[in-house]
GROMACS .gro file of C-alpha atoms in nm:
model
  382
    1UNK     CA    1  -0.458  -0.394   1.055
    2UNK     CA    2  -0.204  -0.660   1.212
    3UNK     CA    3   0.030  -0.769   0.960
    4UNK     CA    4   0.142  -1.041   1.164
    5UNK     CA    5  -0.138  -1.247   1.188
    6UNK     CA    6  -0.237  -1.557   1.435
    7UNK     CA    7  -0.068  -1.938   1.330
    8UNK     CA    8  -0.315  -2.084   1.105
    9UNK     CA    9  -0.386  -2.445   1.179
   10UNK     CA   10  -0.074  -2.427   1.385
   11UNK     CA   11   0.148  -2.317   1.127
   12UNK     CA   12   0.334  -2.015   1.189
   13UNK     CA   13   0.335  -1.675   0.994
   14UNK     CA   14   0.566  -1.657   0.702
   15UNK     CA   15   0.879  -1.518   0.839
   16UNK     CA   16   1.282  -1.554   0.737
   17UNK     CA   17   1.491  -1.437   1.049
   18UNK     CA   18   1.821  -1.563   0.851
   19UNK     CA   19   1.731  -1.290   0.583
   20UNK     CA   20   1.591  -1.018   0.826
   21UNK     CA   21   1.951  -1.086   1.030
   22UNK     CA   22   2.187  -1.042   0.687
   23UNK     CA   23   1.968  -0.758   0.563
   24UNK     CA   24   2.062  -0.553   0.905
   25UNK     CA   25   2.423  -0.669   0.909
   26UNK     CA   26   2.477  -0.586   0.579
   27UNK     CA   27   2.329  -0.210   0.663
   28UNK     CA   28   2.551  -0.185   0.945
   29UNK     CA   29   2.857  -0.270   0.698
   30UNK     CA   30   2.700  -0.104   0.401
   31UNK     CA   31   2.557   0.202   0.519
   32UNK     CA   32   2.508   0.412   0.153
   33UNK     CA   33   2.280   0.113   0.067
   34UNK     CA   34   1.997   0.238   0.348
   35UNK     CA   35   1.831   0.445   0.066
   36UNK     CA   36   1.773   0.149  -0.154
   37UNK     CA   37   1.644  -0.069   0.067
   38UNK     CA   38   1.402   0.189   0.216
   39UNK     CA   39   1.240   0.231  -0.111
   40UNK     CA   40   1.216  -0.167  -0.087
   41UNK     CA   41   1.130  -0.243   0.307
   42UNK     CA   42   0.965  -0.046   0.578
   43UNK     CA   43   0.999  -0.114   0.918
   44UNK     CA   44   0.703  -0.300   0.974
   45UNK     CA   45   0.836  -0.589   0.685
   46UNK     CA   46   1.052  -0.716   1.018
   47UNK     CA   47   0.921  -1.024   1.176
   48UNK     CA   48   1.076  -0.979   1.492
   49UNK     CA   49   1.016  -0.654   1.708
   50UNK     CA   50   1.395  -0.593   1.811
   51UNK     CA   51   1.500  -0.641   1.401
   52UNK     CA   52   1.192  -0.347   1.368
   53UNK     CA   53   1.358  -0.136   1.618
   54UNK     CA   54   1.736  -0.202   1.470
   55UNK     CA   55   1.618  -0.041   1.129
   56UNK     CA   56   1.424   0.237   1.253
   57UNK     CA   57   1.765   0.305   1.418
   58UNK     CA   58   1.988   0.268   1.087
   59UNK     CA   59   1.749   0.490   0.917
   60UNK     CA   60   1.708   0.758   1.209
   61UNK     CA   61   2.120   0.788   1.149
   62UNK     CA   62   2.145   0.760   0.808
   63UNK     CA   63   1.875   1.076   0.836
   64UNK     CA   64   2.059   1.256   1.046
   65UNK     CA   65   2.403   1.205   0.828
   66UNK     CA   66   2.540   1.008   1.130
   67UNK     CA   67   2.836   0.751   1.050
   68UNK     CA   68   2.691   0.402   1.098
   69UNK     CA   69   2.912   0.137   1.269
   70UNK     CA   70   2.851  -0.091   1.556
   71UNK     CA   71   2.933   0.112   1.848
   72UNK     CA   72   2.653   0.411   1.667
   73UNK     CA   73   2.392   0.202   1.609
   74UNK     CA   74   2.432   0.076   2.011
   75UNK     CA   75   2.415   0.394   2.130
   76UNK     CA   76   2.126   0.481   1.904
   77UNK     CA   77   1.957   0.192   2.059
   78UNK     CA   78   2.038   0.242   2.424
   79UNK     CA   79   1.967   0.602   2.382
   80UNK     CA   80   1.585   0.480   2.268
   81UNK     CA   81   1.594   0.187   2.547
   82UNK     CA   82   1.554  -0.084   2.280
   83UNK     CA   83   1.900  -0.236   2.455
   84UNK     CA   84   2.085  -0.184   2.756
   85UNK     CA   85   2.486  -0.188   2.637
   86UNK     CA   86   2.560  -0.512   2.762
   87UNK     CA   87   2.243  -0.701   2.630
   88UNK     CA   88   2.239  -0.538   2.227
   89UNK     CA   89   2.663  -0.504   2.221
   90UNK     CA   90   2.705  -0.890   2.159
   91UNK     CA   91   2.363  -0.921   1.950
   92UNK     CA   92   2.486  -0.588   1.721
   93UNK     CA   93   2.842  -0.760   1.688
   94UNK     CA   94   2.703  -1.061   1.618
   95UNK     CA   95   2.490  -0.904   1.292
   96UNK     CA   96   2.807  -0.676   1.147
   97UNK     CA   97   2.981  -1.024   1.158
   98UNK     CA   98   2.763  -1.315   1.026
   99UNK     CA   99   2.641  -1.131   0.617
  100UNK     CA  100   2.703  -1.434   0.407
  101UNK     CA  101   2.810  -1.202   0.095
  102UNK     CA  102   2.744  -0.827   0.117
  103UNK     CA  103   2.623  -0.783  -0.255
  104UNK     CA  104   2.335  -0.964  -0.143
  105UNK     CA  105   2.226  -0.704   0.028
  106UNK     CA  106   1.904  -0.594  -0.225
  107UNK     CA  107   1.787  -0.991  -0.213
  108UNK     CA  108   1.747  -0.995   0.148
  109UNK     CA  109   1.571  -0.696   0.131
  110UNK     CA  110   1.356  -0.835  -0.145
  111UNK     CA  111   1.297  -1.175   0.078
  112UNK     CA  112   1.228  -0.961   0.383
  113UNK     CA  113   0.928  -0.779   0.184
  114UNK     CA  114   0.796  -1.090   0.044
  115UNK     CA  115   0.767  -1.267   0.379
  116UNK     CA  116   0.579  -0.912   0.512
  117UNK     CA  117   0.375  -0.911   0.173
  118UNK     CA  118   0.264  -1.332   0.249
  119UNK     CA  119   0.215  -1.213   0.654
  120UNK     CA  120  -0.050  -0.922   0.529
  121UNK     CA  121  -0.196  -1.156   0.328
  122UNK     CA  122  -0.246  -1.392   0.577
  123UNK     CA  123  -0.413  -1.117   0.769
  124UNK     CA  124  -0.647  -0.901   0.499
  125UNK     CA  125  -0.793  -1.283   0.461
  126UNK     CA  126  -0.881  -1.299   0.829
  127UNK     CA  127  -0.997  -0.919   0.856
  128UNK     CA  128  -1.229  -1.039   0.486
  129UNK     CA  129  -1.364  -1.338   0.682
  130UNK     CA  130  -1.461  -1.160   0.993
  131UNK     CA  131  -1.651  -0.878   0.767
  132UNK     CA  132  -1.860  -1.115   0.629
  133UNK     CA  133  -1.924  -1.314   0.915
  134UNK     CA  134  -2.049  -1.034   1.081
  135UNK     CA  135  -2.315  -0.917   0.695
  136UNK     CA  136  -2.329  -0.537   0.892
  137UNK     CA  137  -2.260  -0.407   0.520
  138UNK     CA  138  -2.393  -0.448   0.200
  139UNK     CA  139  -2.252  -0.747  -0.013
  140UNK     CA  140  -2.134  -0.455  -0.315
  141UNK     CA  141  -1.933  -0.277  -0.014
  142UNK     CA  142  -1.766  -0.597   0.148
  143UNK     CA  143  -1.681  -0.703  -0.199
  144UNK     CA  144  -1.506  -0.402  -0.308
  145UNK     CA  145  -1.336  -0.335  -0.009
  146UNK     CA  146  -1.153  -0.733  -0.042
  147UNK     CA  147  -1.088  -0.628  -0.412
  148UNK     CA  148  -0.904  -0.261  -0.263
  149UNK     CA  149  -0.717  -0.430   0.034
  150UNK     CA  150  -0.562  -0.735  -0.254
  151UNK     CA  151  -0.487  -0.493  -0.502
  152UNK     CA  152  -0.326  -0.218  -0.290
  153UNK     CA  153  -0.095  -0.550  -0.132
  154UNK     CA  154  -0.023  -0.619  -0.524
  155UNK     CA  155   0.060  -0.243  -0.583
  156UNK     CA  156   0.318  -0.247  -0.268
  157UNK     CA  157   0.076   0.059  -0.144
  158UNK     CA  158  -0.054  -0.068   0.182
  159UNK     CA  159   0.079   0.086   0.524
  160UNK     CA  160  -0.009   0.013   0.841
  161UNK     CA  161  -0.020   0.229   1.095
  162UNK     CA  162   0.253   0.531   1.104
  163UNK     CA  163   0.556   0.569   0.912
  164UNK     CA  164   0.886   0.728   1.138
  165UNK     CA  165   0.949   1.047   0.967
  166UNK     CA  166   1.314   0.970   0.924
  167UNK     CA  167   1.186   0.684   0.714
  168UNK     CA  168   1.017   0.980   0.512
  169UNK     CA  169   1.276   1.198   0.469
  170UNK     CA  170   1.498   0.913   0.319
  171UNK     CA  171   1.257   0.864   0.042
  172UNK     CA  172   1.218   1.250  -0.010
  173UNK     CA  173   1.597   1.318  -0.030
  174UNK     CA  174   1.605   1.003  -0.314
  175UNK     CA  175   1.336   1.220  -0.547
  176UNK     CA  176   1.498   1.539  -0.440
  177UNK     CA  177   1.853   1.375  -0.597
  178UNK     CA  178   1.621   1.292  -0.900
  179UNK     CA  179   1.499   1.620  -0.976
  180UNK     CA  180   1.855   1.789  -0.870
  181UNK     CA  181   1.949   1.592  -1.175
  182UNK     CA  182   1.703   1.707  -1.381
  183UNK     CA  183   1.545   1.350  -1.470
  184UNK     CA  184   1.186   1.269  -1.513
  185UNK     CA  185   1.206   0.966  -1.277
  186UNK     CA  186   0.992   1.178  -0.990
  187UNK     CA  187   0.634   1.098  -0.908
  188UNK     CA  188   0.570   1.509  -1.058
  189UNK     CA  189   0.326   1.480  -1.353
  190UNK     CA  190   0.328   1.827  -1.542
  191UNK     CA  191   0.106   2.002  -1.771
  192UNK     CA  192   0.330   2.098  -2.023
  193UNK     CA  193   0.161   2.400  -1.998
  194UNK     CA  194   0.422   2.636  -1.868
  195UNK     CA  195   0.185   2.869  -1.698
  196UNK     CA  196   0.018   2.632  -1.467
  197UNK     CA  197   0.297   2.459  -1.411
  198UNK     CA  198   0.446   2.732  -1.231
  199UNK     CA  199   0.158   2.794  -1.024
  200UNK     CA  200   0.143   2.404  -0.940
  201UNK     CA  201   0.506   2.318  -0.903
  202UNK     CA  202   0.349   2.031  -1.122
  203UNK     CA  203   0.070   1.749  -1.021
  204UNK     CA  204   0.169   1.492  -0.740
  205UNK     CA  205  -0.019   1.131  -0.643
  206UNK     CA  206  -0.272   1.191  -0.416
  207UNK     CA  207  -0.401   1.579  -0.590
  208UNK     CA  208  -0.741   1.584  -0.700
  209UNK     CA  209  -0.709   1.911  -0.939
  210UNK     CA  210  -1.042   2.090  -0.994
  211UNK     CA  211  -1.095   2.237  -1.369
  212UNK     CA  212  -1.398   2.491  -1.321
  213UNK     CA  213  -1.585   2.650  -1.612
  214UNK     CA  214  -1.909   2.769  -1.812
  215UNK     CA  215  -2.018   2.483  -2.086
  216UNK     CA  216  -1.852   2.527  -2.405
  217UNK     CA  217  -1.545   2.733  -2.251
  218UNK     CA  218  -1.310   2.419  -2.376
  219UNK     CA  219  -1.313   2.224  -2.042
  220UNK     CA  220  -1.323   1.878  -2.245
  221UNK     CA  221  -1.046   2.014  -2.509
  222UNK     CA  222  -0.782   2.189  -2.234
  223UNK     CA  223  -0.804   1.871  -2.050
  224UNK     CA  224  -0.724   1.651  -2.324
  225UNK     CA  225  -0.450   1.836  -2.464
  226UNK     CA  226  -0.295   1.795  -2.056
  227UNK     CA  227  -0.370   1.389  -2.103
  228UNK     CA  228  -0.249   1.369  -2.467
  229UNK     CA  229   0.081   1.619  -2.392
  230UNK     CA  230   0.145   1.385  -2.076
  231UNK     CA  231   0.141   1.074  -2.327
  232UNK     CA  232   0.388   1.141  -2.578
  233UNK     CA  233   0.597   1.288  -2.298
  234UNK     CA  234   0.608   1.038  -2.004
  235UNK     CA  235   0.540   0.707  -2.245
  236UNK     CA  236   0.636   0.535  -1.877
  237UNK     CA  237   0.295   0.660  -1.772
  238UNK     CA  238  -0.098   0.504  -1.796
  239UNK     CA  239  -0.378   0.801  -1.905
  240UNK     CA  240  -0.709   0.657  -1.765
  241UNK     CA  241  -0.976   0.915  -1.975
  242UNK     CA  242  -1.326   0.850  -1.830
  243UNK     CA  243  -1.598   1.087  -2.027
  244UNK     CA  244  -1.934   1.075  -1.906
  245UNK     CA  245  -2.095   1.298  -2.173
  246UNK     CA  246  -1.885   1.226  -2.518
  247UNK     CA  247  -1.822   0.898  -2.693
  248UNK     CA  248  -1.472   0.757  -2.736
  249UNK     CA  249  -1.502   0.851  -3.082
  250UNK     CA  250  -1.543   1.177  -3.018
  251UNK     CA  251  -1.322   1.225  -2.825
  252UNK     CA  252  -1.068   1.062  -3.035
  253UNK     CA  253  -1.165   1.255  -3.311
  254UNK     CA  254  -1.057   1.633  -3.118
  255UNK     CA  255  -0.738   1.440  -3.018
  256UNK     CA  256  -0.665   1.371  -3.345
  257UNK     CA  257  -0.783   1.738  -3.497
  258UNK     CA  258  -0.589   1.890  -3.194
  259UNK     CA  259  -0.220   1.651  -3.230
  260UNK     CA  260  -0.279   1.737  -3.604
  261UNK     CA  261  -0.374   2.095  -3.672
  262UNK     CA  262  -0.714   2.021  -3.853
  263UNK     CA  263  -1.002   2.164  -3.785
  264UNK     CA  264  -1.260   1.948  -3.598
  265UNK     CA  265  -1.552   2.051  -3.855
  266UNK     CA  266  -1.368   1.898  -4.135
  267UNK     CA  267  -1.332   1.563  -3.935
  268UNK     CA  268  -1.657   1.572  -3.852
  269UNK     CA  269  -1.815   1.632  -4.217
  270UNK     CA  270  -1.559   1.407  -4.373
  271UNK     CA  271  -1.432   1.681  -4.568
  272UNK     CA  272  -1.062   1.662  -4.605
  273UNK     CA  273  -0.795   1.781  -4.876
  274UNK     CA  274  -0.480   1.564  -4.938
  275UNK     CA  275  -0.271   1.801  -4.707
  276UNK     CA  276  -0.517   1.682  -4.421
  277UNK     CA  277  -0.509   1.323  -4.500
  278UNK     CA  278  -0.139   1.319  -4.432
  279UNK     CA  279  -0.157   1.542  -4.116
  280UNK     CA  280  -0.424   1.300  -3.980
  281UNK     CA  281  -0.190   1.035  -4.088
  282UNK     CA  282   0.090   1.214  -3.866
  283UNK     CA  283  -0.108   1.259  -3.573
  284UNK     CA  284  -0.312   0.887  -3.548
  285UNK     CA  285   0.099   0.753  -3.599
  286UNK     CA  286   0.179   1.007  -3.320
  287UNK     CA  287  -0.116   0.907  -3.098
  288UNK     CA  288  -0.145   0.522  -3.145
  289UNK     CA  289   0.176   0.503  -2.965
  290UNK     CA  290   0.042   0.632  -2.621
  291UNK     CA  291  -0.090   0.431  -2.360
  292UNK     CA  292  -0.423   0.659  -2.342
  293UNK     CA  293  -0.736   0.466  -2.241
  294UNK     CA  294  -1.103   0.597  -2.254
  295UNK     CA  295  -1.375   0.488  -2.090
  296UNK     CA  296  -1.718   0.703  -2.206
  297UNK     CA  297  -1.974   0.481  -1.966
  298UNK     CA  298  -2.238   0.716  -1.858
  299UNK     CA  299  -2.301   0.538  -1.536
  300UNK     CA  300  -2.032   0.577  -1.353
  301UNK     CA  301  -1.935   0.605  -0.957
  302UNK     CA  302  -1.594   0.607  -0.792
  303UNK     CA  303  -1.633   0.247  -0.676
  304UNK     CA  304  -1.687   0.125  -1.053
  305UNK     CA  305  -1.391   0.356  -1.122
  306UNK     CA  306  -1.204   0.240  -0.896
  307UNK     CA  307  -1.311  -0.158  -1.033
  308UNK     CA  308  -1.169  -0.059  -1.389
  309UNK     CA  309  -0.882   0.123  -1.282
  310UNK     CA  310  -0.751  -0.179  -1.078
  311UNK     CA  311  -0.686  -0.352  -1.431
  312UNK     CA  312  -0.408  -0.052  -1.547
  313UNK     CA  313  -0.077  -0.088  -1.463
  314UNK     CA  314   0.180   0.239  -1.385
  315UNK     CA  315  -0.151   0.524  -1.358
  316UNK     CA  316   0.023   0.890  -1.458
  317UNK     CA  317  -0.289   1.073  -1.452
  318UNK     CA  318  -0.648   1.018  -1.446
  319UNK     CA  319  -0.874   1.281  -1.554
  320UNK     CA  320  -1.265   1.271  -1.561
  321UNK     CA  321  -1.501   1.431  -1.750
  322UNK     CA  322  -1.724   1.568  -1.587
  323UNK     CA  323  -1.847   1.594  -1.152
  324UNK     CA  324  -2.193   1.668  -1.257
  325UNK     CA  325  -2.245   1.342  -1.400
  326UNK     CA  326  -2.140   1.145  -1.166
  327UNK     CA  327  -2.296   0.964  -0.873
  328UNK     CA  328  -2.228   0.844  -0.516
  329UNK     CA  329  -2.194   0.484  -0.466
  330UNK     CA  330  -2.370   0.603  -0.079
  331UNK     CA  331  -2.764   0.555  -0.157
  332UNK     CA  332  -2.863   0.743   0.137
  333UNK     CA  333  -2.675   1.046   0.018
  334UNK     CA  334  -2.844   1.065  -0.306
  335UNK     CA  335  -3.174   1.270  -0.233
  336UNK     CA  336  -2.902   1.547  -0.163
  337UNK     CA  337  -2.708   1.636  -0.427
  338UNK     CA  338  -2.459   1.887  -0.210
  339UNK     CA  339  -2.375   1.570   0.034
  340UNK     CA  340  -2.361   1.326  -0.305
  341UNK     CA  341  -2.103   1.567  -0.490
  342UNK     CA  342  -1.918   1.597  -0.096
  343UNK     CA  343  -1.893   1.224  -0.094
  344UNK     CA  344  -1.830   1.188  -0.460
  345UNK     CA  345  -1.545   1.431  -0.446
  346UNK     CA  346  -1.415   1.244  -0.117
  347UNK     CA  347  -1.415   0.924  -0.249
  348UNK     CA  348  -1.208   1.064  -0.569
  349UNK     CA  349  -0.964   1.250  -0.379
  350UNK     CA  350  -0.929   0.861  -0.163
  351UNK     CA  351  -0.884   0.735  -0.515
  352UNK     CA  352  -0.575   0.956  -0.627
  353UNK     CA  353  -0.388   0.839  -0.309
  354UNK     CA  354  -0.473   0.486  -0.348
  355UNK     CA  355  -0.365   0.489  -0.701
  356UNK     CA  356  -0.089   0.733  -0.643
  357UNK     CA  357  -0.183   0.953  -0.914
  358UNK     CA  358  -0.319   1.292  -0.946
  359UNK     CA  359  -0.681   1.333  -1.088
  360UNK     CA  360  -0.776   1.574  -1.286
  361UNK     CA  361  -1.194   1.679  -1.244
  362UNK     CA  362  -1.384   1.881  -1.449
  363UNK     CA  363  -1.651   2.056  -1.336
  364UNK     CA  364  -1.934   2.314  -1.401
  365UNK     CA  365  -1.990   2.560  -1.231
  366UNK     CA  366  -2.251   2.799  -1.141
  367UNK     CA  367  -2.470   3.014  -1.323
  368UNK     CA  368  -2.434   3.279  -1.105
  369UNK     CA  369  -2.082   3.379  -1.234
  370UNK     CA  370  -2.246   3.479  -1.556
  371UNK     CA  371  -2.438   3.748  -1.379
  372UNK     CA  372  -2.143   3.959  -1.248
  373UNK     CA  373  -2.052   4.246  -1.487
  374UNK     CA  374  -1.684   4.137  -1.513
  375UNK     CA  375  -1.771   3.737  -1.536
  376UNK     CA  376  -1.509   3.632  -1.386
  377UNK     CA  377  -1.548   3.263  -1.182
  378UNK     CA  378  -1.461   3.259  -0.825
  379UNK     CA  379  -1.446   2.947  -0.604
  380UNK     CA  380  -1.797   3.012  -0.455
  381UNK     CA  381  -1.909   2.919  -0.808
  382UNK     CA  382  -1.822   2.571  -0.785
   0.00000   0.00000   0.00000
């Protein structure tokens, strides 16, 4: 998509060029700031094509540990025939020397991405306009593609076209200094199970995570002690919980029997001692503090999911219960269910990188596993 879209009734694309100029010249003076304003401003945030190429230069040297001063970042520039020495020495120069205050530094960044935010805008508007000019898709489609393309620009998620891979390895060194430190700041979601988080160096945005068994092997319970554990441990974090087989209450009720230690017969007769009574106590004060939601429609297709999703902030995890259930929001896939569960599963995986989340999926799986002598599951059986 262009990002810098056509005037508009003669008006011209929001832009700063004061900002985009201070935000460089204050890089070239301040170059241990290039990891914080990466996280803020990509490349493609620059109005003008020669500020784009001046960045991507800062942050190919910053990658590469190179010291960053004027006569660098030339050679940098010749060396990628952005400048010949005598046309970028003056213009370089001229940046280093003209930041109005160097603490600044984060608010011209911020500027710089508002102006590129405003610009995209500008442009999903057009691209919106033109799709339904044309009415080639469905009015349900056109509509919930507008709906993605503004809330991915509110998230800060959209990116257009490629990313330089020195931009990527800045932001990779910044979590790899977070977990070196042993914080909890990374984008890693774990189990708390210690097991399986060995095996899956933890959950990242953008994994959809299969769960795989028999009915009544404890599908609904293992993944709900993952959600709830996640809760009280990353209280940062948003658990979406969409069941479509069990009611919220029911599933609130084996939260509550498994964060208290009572057995889920006695909550669901009503038959509880004293000793209970304070336990569930315990665990509802324990649990009411998490920001778990549940959703238990039983109509449900990853384009309503997505629809509800759009109104939680900060996702951690969003696990579903369960792929059978479910179906496409592609009509002309649903007479087979093996190409509705491949475009189901598509659109979900879509959906954990657009949310930037991992998703957790249960799912059944074949009969056939039952019939081997040793019973164990293998992948086949999903």
């Amino acid at each position: 998509m262009n990002t810098n879209p056509s005037s508009f009734m003669g008006k011209q694309p929001p832009h700063s060029i004061e900002n985009e100029m201070a935000l460089l010249g204050a890089l070239i003076l301040d170059c241990d700031r290039i990891g914080d304003v990466s996280a803020v401003v990509s490349s493609d945030d620059f109005y003008l094509d020669k500020h784009r190429e001046i960045y991507n230069a800062l942050i190919s040297l910053s990658a590469r540990s190179s010291g960053i001063d004027v006569v660098t970042l030339l050679s940098e520039l010749v060396k990628n025939g952005v400048y010949t020495e005598e046309q970028g020495s003056q213009y370089i120069r001229h940046l280093a020397e003209s930041v109005p205050a160097l603490s600044n530094i984060m608010d011209y960044a911020a500027i710089v991405h508002e102006k590129a935010l405003l610009r995209k805008l500008i442009a999903i508007a057009e691209d919106i306009q033109e799709t339904a000019y044309t009415q080639q898709e469905d009015t349900a489609s056109v509509l919930d593609r507008a709906e993605q393309k503004i809330y991915s620009l509110s998230q800060n998620t959209i990116k257009d076209d490629f990313s330089p891979l020195s931009e990527i390895i800045t932001a990779f060194y910044k979590e790899l200094t977070e977990l070196s430190k042993g914080g909890d700041k990374t984008s890693t979601i774990h189990t708390f199970y210690s097991d399986i988080d060995r095996v899956l160096v933890g959950m990242n945005p953008g994994d959809l995570i299969l769960i795989g068994a028999r009915p009544g092997m404890g599908k609904t319970s293992f993944a709900l002690n993952i959600a709830a554990e996640i809760a009280k441990k990353r209280t940062d974090k948003t658990i979406a919980i969409f069941s479509l087989e069990m009611t919220k209450t029911q599933l609130a009720s084996r939260l509550l029997s498994s964060e208290g230690g009572i057995e889920s017969r006695k909550l669901r007769d009503g038959n509880l001692e004293a000793e209970d009574y304070a336990k569930l106590a315990e665990a509802a004060s324990a649990l009411a503090e998490t920001r778990v939601y549940i959703d238990d429609s039983s109509d449900l297709s990853p384009m309503k999911m997505r629809t509800k999703l759009r109104r939680l902030k900060n996702l951690g995890i969003i696990s579903i219960d369960y792929l059978q259930l479910m179906h496409s929001d592609d009509k002309k896939k649903s007479d087979n269910r093996v190409l509705e569960v491949a475009d189901i599963t598509r659109n979900l995986k879509i959906m954990a990188k657009e949310f930037g989340c991992p998703i957790v999926l249960l799912s059944q799986l074949s009969r056939i596993s039952q019939d081997r002598k040793d019973k164990r599951p293998q992948l086949t059986d999903l």
